[in-house]
Coordinates of C-alpha atoms in Angstrom, one line a residue:
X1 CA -8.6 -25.0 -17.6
X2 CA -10.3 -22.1 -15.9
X3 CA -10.6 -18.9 -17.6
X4 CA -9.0 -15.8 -14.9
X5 CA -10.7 -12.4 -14.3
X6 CA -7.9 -10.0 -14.4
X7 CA -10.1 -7.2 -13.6
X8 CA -9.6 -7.0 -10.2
X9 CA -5.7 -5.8 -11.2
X10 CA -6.8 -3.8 -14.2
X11 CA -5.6 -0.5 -13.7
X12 CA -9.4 1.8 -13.3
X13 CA -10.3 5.0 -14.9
X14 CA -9.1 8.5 -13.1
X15 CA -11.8 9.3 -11.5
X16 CA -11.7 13.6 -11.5
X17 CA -14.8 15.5 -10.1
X18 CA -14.6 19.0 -10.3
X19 CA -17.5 21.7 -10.0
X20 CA -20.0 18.8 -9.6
X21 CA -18.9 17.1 -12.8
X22 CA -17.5 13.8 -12.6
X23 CA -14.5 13.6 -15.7
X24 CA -13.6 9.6 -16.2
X25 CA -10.1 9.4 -17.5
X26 CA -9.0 6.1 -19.2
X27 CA -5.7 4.5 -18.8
X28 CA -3.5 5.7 -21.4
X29 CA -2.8 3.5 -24.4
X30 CA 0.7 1.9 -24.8
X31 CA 1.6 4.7 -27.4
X32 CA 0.2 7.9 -24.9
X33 CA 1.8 5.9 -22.2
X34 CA 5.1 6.9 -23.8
X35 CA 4.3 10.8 -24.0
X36 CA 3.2 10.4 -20.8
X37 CA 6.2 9.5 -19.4
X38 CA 8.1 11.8 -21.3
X39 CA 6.1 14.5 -20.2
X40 CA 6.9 13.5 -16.8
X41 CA 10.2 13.4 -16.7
X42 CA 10.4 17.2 -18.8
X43 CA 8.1 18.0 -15.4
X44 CA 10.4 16.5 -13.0
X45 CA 13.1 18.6 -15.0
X46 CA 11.5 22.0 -15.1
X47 CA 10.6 21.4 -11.4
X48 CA 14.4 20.6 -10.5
X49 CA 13.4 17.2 -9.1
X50 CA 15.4 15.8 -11.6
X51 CA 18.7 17.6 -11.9
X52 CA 20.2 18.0 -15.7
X53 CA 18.8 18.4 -19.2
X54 CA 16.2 16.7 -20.6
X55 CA 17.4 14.0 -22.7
X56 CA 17.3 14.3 -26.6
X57 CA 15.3 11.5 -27.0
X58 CA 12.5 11.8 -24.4
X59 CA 12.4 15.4 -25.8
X60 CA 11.9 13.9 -29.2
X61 CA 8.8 11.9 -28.1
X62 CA 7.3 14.8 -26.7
X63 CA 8.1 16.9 -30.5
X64 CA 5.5 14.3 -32.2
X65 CA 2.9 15.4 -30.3
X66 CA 0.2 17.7 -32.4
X67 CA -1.7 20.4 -31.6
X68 CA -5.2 19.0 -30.2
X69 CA -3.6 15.9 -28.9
X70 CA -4.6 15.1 -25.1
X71 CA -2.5 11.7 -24.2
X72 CA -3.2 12.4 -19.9
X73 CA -6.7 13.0 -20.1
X74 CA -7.3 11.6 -23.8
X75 CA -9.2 13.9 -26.0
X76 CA -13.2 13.1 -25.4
X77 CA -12.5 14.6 -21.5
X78 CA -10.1 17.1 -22.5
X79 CA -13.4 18.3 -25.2
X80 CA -15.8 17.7 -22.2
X81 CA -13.5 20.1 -19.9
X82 CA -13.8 22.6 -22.7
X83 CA -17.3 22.1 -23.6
X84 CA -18.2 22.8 -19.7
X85 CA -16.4 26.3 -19.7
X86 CA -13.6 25.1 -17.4
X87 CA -10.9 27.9 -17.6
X88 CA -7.5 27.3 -19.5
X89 CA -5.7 27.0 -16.3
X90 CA -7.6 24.6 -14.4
X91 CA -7.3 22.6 -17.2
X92 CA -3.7 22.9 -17.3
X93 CA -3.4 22.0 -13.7
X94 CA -5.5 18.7 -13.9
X95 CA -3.1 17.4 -17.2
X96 CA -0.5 18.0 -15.2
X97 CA -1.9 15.6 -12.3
X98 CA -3.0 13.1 -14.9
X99 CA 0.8 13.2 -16.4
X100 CA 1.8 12.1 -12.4
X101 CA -0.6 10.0 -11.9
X102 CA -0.7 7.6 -14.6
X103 CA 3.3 8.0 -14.5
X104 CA 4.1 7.9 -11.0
X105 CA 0.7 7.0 -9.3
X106 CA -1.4 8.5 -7.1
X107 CA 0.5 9.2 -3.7
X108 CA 3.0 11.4 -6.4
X109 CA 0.3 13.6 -7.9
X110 CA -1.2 14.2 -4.9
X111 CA 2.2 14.8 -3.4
X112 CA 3.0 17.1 -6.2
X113 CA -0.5 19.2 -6.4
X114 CA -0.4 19.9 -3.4
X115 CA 3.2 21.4 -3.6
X116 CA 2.2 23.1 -6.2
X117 CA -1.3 24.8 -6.1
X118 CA -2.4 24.1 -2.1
X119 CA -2.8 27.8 -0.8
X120 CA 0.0 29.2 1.7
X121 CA -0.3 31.2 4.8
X122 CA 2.3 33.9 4.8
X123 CA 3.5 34.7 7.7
X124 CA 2.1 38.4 7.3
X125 CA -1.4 36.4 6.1
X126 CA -1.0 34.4 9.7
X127 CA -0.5 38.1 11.9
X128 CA -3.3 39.7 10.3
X129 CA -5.7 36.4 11.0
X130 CA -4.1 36.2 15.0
X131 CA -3.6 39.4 15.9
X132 CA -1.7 40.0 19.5
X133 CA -3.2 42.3 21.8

């Protein structure tokens, strides 16, 4: 019997580059996976994807998380991201695309972040850049 490679359907790292830094994101473990996923639905919630409350139990999953505990990006990037001076918000942003992603995949995050943080045109933004006259 032949031994099989699985790694060609291994999920890969999150590859985030940001500011010329490369950040490599591992998958989560099967224990982060869980907070993960809570923390995606409480997302989909706050966002009004998903209609209704939060449900007691996901909510309780996402209560035995502690202070300094990174489950998205896992702790040694969330440091790094620190470390390199990123500010608070841009850090924020990219947890919240990790929570996606390893929850709902790529096409979702991307979906999502751009929803959420791609910059608008107003209308009054688009007269003052085309004038008439």
């Amino acid at each position: 019997m032949s031994a099989v490679d699985f790694g060609d359907w291994a999920i890969p790292d999150l590859e985030l580059t940001l500011g010329g830094r490369t950040y490599m994101v591992s998958p989560p473990s099967v224990d982060d996976g869980k907070v993960i996923l809570a923390a995606a639905a409480r997302g989909e919630v706050n966002l009004g994807i998903v209609k209704g409350d939060l449900p007691d139990e996901v909510a309780r999953v996402l209560e035995r998380v502690k202070p300094g505990e990174h489950p998205a990006l896992g702790a040694a990037v969330h440091a790094q991201m620190v470390a390199d001076g990123l500010p608070q918000a841009t850090i924020d942003r990219v947890t919240y695309y990790a929570v996606f992603y390893w929850a709902r995949g790529r096409e979702y995050a991307d979906r999502l972040a751009a929803l959420l943080w791609a910059p608008r045109q107003t209308e009054e933004a688009g007269a003052e850049a085309n004038p008439k006259g």
